[in-house]
Coordinates of C-alpha atoms in Angstrom, one line a residue:
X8 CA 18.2 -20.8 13.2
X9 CA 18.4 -22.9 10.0
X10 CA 19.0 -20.8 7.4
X11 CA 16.4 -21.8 4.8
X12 CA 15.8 -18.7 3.0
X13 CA 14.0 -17.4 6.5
X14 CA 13.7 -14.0 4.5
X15 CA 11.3 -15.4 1.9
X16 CA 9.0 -17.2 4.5
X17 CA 5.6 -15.7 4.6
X18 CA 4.5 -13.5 7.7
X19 CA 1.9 -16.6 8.7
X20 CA 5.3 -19.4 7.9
X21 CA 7.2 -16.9 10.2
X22 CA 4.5 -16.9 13.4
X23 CA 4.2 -20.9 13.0
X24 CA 8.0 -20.7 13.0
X25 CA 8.1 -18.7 16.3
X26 CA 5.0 -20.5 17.7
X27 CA 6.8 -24.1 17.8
X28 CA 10.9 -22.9 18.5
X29 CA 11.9 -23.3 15.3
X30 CA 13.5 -20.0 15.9
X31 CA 13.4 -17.1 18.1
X32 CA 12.2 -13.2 17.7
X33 CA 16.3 -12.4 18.5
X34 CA 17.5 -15.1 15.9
X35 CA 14.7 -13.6 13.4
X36 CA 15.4 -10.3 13.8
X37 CA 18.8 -10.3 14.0
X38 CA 18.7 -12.7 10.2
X39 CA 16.8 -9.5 8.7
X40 CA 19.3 -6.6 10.4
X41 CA 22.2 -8.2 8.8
X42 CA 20.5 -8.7 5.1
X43 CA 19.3 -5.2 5.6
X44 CA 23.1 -4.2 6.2
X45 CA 24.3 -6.1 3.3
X46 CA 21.6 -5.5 0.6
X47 CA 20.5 -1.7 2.1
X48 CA 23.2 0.0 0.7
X49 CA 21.9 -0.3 -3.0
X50 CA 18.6 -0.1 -2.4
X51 CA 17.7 2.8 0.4
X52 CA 14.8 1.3 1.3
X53 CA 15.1 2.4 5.4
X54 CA 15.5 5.8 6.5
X55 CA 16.0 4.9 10.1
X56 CA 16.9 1.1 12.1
X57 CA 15.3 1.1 15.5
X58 CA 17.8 1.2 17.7
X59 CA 15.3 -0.9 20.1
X60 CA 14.7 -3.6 17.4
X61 CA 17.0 -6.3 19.6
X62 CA 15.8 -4.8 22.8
X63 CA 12.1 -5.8 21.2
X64 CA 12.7 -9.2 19.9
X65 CA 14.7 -10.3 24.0
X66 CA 11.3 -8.9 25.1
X67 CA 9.3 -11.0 22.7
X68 CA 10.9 -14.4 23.6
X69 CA 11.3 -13.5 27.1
X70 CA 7.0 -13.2 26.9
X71 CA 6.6 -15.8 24.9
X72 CA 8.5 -18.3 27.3
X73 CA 6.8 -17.0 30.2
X74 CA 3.0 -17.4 28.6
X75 CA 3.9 -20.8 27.1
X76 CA 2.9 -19.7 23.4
X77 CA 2.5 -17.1 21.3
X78 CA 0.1 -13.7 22.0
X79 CA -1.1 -14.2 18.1
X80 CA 0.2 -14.6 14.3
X81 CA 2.2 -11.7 14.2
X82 CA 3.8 -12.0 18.1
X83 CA 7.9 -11.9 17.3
X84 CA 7.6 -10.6 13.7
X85 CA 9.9 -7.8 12.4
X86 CA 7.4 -5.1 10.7
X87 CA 8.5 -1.7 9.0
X88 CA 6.9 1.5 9.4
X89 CA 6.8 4.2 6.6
X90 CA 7.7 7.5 7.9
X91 CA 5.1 9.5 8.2
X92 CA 3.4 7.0 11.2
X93 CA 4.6 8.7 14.4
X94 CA 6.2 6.1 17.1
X95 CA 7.6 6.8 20.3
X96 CA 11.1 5.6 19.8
X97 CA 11.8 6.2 16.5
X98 CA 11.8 10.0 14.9
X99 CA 9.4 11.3 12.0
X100 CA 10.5 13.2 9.3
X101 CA 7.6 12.2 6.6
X102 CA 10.3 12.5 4.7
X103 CA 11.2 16.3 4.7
X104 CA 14.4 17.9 6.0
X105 CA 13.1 21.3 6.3
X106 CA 13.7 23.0 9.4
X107 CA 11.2 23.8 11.6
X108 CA 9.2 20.3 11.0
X109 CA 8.6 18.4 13.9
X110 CA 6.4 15.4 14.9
X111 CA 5.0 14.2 18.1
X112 CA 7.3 11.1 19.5
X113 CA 4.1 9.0 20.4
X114 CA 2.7 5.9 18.5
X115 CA -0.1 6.4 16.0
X116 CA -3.3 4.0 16.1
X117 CA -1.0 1.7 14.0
X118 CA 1.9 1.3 15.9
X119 CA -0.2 0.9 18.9
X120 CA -2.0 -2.2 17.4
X121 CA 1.3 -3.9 15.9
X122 CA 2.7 -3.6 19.6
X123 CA 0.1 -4.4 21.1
X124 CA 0.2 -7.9 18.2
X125 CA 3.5 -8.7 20.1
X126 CA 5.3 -7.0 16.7
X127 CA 9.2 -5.8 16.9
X128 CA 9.1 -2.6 15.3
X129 CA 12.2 -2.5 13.2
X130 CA 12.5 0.4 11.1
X131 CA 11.2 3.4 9.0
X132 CA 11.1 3.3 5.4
X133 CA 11.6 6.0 2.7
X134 CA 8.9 8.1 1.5
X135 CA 8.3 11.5 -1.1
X136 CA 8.4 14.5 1.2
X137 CA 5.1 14.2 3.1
X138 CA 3.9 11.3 0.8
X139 CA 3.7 14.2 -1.7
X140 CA 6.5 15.4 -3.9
X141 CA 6.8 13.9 -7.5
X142 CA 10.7 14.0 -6.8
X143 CA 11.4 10.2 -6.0
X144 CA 13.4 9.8 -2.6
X145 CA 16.9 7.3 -3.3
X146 CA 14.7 4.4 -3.3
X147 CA 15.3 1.5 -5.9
X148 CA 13.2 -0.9 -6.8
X149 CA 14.6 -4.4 -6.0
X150 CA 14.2 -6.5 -9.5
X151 CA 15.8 -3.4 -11.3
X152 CA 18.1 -1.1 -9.4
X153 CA 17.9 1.8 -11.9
X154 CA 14.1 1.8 -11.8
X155 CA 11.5 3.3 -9.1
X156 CA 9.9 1.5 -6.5
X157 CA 7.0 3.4 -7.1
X158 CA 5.2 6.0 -4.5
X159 CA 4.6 6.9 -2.2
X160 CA 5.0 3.9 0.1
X161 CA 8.0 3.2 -1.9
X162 CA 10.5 2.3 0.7
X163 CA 7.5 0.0 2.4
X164 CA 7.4 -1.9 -0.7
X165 CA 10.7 -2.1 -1.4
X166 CA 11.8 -3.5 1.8
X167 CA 9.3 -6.6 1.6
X168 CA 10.6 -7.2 -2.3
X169 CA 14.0 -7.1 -1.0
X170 CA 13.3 -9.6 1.7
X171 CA 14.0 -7.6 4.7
X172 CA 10.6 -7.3 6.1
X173 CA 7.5 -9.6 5.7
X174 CA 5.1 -6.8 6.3
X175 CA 5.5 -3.0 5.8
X176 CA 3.2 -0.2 6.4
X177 CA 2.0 2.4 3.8
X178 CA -0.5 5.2 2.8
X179 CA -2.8 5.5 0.5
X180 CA -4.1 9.0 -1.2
X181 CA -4.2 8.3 -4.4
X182 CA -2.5 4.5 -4.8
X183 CA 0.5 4.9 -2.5
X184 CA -0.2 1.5 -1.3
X185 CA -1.2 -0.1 -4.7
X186 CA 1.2 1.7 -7.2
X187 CA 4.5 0.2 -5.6
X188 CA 3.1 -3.3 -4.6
X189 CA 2.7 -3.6 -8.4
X190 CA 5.9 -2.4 -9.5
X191 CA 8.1 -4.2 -6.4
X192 CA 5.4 -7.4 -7.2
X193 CA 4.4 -7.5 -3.7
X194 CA 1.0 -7.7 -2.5
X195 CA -0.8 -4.2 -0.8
X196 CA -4.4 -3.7 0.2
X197 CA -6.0 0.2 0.6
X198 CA -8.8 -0.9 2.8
X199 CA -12.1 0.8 2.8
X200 CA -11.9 4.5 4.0
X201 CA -12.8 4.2 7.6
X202 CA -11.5 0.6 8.6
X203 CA -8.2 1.7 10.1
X204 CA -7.8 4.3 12.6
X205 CA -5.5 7.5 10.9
X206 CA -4.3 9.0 13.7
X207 CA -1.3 9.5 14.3
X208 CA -0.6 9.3 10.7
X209 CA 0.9 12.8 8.9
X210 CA -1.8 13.9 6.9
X211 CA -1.9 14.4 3.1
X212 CA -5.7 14.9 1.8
X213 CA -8.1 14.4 5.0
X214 CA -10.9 12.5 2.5
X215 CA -9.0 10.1 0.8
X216 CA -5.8 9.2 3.5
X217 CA -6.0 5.1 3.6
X218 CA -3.4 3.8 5.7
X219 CA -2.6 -0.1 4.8
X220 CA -0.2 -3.0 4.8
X221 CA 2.4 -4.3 2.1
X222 CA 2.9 -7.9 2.5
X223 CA 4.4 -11.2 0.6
X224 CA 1.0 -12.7 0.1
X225 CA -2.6 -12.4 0.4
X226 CA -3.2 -14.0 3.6
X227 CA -0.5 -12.5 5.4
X228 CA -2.4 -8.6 4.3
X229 CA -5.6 -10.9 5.8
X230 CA -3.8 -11.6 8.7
X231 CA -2.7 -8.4 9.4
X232 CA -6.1 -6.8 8.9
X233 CA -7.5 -8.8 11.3
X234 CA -5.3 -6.4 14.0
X235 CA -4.9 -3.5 12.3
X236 CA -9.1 -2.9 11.5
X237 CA -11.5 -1.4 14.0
X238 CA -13.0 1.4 15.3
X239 CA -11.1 4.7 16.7
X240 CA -13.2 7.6 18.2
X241 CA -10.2 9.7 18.0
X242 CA -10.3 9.2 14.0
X243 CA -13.7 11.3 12.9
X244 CA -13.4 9.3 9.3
X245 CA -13.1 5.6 11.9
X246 CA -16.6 3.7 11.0
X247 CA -17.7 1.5 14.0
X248 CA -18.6 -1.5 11.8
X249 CA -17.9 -5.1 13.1
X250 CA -14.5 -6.4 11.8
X251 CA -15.0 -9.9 10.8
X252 CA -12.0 -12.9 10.1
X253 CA -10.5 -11.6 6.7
X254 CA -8.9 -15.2 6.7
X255 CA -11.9 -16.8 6.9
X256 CA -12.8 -16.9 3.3
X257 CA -9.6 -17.4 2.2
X258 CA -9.1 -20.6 0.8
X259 CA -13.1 -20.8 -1.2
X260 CA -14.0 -21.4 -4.7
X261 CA -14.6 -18.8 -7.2
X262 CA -17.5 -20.6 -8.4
X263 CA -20.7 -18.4 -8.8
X264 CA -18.6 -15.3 -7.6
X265 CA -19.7 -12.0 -9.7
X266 CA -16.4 -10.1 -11.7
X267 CA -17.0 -6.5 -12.9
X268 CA -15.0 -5.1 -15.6
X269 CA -14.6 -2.1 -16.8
X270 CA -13.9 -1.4 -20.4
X271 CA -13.3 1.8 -20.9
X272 CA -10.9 3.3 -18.7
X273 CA -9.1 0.5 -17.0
X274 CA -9.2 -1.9 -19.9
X275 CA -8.1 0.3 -23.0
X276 CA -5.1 2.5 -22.1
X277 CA -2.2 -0.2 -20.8
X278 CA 0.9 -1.4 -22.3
X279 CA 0.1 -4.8 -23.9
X280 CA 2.1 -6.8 -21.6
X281 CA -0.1 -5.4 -19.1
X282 CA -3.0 -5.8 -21.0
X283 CA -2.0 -9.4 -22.0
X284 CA -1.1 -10.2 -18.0
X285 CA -4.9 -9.2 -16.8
X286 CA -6.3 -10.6 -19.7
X287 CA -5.4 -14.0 -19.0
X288 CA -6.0 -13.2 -15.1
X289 CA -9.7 -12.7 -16.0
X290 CA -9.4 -16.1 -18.0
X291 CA -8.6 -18.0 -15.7
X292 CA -11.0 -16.6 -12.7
X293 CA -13.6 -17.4 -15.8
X294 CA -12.5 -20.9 -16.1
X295 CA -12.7 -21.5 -12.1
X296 CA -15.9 -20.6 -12.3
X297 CA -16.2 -16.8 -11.9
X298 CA -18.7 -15.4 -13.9
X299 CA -17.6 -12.1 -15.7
X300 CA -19.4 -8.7 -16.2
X301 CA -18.7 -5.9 -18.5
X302 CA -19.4 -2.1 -17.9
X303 CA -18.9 1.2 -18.5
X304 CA -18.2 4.5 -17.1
X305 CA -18.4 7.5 -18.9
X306 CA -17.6 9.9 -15.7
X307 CA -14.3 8.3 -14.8
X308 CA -13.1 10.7 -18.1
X309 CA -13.7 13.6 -15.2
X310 CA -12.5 11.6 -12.3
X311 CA -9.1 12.3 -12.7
X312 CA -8.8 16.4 -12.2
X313 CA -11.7 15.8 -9.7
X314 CA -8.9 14.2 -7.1
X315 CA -6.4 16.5 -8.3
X316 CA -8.8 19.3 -7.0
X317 CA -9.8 17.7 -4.0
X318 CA -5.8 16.2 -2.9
X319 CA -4.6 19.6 -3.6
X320 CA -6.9 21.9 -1.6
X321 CA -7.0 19.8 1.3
X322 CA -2.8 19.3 1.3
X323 CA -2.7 22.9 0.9
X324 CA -4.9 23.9 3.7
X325 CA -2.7 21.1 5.7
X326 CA 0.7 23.0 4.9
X327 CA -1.1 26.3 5.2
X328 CA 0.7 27.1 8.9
X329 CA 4.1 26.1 7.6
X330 CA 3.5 29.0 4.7
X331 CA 2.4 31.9 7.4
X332 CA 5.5 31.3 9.5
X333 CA 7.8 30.5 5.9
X334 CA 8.8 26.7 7.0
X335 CA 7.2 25.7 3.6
X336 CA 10.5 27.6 1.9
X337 CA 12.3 25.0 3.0
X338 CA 10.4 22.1 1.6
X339 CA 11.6 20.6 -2.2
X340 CA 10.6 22.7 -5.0
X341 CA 8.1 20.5 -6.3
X342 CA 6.2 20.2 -2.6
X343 CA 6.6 23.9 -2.6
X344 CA 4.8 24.3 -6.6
X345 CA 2.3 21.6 -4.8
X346 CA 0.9 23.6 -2.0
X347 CA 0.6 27.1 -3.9
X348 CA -1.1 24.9 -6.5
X349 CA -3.3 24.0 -3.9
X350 CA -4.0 27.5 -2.7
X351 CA -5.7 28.5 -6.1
X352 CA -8.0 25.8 -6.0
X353 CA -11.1 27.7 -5.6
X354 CA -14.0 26.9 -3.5
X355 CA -16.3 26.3 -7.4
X356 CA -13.3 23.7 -8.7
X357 CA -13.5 22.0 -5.2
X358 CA -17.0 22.0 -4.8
X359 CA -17.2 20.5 -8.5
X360 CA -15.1 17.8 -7.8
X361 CA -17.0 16.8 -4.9
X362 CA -20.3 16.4 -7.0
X363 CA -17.8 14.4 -9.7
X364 CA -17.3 11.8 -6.6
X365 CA -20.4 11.5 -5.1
X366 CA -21.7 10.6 -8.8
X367 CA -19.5 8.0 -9.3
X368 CA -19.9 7.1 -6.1
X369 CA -23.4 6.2 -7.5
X370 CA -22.1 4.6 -10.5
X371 CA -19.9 2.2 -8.4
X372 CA -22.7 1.2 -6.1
X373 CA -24.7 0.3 -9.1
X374 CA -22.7 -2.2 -10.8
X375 CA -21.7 -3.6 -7.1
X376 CA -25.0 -4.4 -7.1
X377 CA -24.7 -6.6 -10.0
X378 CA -21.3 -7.8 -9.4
X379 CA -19.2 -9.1 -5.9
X380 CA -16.1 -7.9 -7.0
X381 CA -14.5 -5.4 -10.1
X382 CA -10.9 -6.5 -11.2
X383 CA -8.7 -4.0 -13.3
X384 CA -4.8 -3.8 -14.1
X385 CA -3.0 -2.0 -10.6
X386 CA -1.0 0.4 -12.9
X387 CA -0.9 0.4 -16.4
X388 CA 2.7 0.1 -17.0
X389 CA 5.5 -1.4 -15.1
X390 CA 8.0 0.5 -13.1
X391 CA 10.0 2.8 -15.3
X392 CA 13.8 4.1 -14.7
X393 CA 14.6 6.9 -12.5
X394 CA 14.6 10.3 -13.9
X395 CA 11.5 10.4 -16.1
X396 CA 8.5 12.9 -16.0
X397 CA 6.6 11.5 -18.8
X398 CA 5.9 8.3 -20.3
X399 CA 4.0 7.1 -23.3
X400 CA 1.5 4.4 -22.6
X401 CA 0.2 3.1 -25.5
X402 CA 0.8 5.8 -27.8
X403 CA -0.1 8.5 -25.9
X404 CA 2.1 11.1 -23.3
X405 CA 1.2 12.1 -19.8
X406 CA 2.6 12.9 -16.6
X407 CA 4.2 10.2 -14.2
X408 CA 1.8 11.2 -11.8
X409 CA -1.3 10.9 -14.3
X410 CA 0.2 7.3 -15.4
X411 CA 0.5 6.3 -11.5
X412 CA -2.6 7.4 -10.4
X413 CA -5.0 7.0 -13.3
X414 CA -6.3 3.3 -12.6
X415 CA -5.7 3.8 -8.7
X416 CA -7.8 6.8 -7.9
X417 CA -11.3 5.8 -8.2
X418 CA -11.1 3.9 -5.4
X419 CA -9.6 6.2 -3.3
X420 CA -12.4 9.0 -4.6
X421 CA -15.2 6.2 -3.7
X422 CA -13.4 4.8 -0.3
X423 CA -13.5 1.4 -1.7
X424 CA -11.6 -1.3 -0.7
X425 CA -8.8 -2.2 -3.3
X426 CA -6.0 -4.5 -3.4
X427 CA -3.3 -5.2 -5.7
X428 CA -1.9 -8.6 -6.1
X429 CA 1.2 -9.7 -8.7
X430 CA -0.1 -11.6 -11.9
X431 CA 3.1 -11.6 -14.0
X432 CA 6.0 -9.8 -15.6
X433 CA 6.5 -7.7 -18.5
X434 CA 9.0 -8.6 -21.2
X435 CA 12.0 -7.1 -19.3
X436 CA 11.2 -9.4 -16.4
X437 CA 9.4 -6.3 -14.0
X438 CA 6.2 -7.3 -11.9
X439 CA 2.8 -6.2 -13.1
X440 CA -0.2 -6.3 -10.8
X441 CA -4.0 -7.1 -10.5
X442 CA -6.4 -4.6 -8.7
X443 CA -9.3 -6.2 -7.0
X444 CA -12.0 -3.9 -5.8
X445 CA -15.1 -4.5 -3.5
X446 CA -18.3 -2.9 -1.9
X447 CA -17.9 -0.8 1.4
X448 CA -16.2 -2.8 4.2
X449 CA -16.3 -6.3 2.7
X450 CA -12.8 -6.5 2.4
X451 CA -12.9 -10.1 2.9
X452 CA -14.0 -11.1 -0.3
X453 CA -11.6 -8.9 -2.0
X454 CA -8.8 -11.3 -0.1
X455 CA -11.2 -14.3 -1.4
X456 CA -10.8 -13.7 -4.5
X457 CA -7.4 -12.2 -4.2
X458 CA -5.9 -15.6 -2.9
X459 CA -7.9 -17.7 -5.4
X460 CA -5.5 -15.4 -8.4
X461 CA -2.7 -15.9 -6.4
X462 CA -2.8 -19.5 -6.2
X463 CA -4.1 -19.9 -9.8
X464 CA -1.0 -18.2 -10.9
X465 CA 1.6 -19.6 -8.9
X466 CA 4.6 -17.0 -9.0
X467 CA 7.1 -17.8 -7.4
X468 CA 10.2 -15.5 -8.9
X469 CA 11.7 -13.5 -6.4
X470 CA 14.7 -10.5 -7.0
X471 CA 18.0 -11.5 -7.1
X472 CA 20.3 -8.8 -4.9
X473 CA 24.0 -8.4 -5.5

């Protein structure tokens, strides 16, 4: 295999590679095991290395000679897992060490597809104890080694930074998908609530759970979509709604398409590099011919303790077993301050913060019906160094886990699909990202628009690991 910076290729430059012998699915994965072992160390990004990954790839080539081609784009490709999807021959920990947590060894609906795709399943990645805690696991974010990655799909986004995976999995509750593809400057889609089967996946918040991918670039999350999305009748939240080509739009004009914005809320709380980034994102969708709209929503002042509510009821009734037999005193302190938060939610705050969603629920189907798409800043600051509980964002304090999840949420309240996509760097040289957002199950022309940013912006930097 020609070294050529094989780690860098996109997942779709990696099938084509595979499709016509540039290289093999044992020469592939065996590239990405040794960068891993090299550039790992630093970063923590894996919790656990199949021990079949080699075993997978022989198989791969061996199938691959025998059919004459490939089985599809992602047959041969190296993929990551974060820990808390169950597999069959890798162990969960959803990234507790408490005794007396166990998981099922049997592949979620997730796994099952990406096998199924002809995918070598190389690894688990590093997550917050049950994709929970606000203690950050030893993950490092690849362009700064002293900052976070972000959470809690941190380890998933991480590895595709660092070039050791072309495609990741995460969850999404509150942004765990979004919130570290902005600060690793990868790409990360939440789809809409219902497109991809959850089982099999370790529960955080029933309603708002989003499993989705973290990729290099926009048509590689497109690509991987197209075999991830469909119905499961094992999943009660699994719509059975058609799944069309999300790479089929990919590639259009932004002529004539319809951007919301948001002004209050999304637009007038960010550091100004941020601010300054999305700005001139919006500028130049304008000057390829997007037309933009302006809005307002007064509710989204309430959104915020409505998830709070809703996240820590349902993760409390989750962990409720492991508190009757006293597993839960095992978990980290902060998990363990987590669930008995959720225990005093009481059924009035829950029940309020369900009308608080099904209003703006309301309020977002009535500017989609003015607008095709709503585009806000991912996060409104840039990854910040380890160790810190609150930050200032312009001029005022609050929690990491207010600043993380403030421009995320909403779309995880409404089910909406959401993806974030890198469009710059701060002064310090750290990615910031765009979040795209579109109606119920038309994720493809969130990808439309999401590849037309990404080619109008051309980045191209990539970390440099020791």
């Amino acid at each position: 295999m020609k070294s050529v910076s094989i780690e860098w290729t996109s997942l779709k430059g990696l099938g084509e590679g595979l499709a016509k012998g540039h290289f093999s699915s044992v020469e592939l994965t065996q590239h990405l095991l040794d960068r891993i072992e090299k550039h790992d160390g630093s970063i923590q990004s894996f919790i656990h290395i199949s021990e079949h990954a080699m075993e997978q790839a022989h198989a791969s080539d061996h199938r691959r000679r025998r059919r004459g081609g490939i089985l599809g784009p992602l047959d041969g490709i190296p993929v990551a897992l974060k820990d808390n999807y169950l597999t069959a021959d890798m162990p969960t920990t959803a990234g507790s060490s408490a005794a007396g947590v166990d998981f099922a060894n049997e592949d979620s609906a997730c796994a099952q597809r990406l096998r199924t795709a002809g995918c070598v399943l190389l690894g688990k990645t590093r997550t917050h104890e049950f994709a929970w805690g606000t203690v950050s696991p030893p993950v490092s974010n690849p362009w700064d080694l002293e900052r976070i990655p972000g959470g809690s799909s941190g380890g998933s986004a991480a590895s595709v930074a660092a070039g050791f995976v072309p495609l990741a999995m995460g969850s999404d509750t509150g942004g765990s998908v979004r919130i570290p593809a902005s600060f690793c400057g990868t790409v990360g889609i939440k789809p809409t609530f219902g497109r991809i089967s959850r089982v099999g996946i370790v529960p955080h918040s029933w309603s708002l759970d989003h499993p989705g991918p973290l990729t290099r670039t926009v048509e590689d999350a497109a690509i991987t979509m197209n075999v991830l999305a469909g119905y499961d009748p094992r999943d009660p939240a699994c719509q059975d709604q058609p799944v069309p080509d999300y790479t089929a739009g990919i590639g259009a004009s932004l002529r004539g398409l319809r951007i919301g914005v948001i002004d209050n809320h999304f637009m007038d709380r960010n550091t100004s590099d941020v601010q300054a980034a999305v700005t001139d994102s919006i500028a130049a969708m304008q000057n390829s011919g997007a037309r933009i709209v302006h809005f307002r929503i007064p509710l989204l002042a309430y959104g915020l303790a409505a998830i709070y509510a809703i996240e820590l009821a349902s993760s409390g009734a989750y962990h409720d077993r492991h508190v009757a037999t006293g597993v839960s005193r095992a978990y980290q302190k902060d998990v363990r301050d987590l669930v008995e938060m959720g225990r005093l939610v009481s059924a009035v705050d829950y029940l309020k913060a369900e009308q608080v969603r099904t209003l703006l629920c309301e309020e977002f189907k009535r500017i989609f019906e003015q607008v095709d798409v709503v585009v806000t800043p991912t996060e409104p600051i840039t990854a910040w160094k380890k160790g810190r509980k609150t930050l200032s964002v312009a001029g005022e304090d609050e929690s990491v886990l207010a600043a993380s999840w403030r421009l995320t949420y909403p779309f995880n309240l409404t089910g909406l699909p959401a993806i974030s996509v890198p469009c710059g760097f701060d002064k310090e040289g750290m990615p910031i990202g765009l979040q795209i957002a579109g109606r119920p199950f038309d994720e493809g022309t969130v990808f439309k628009c999401a590849f037309a940013v990404e080619n109008l912006l051309n980045l191209n930097r990539k970390p440099i690991l020791a």
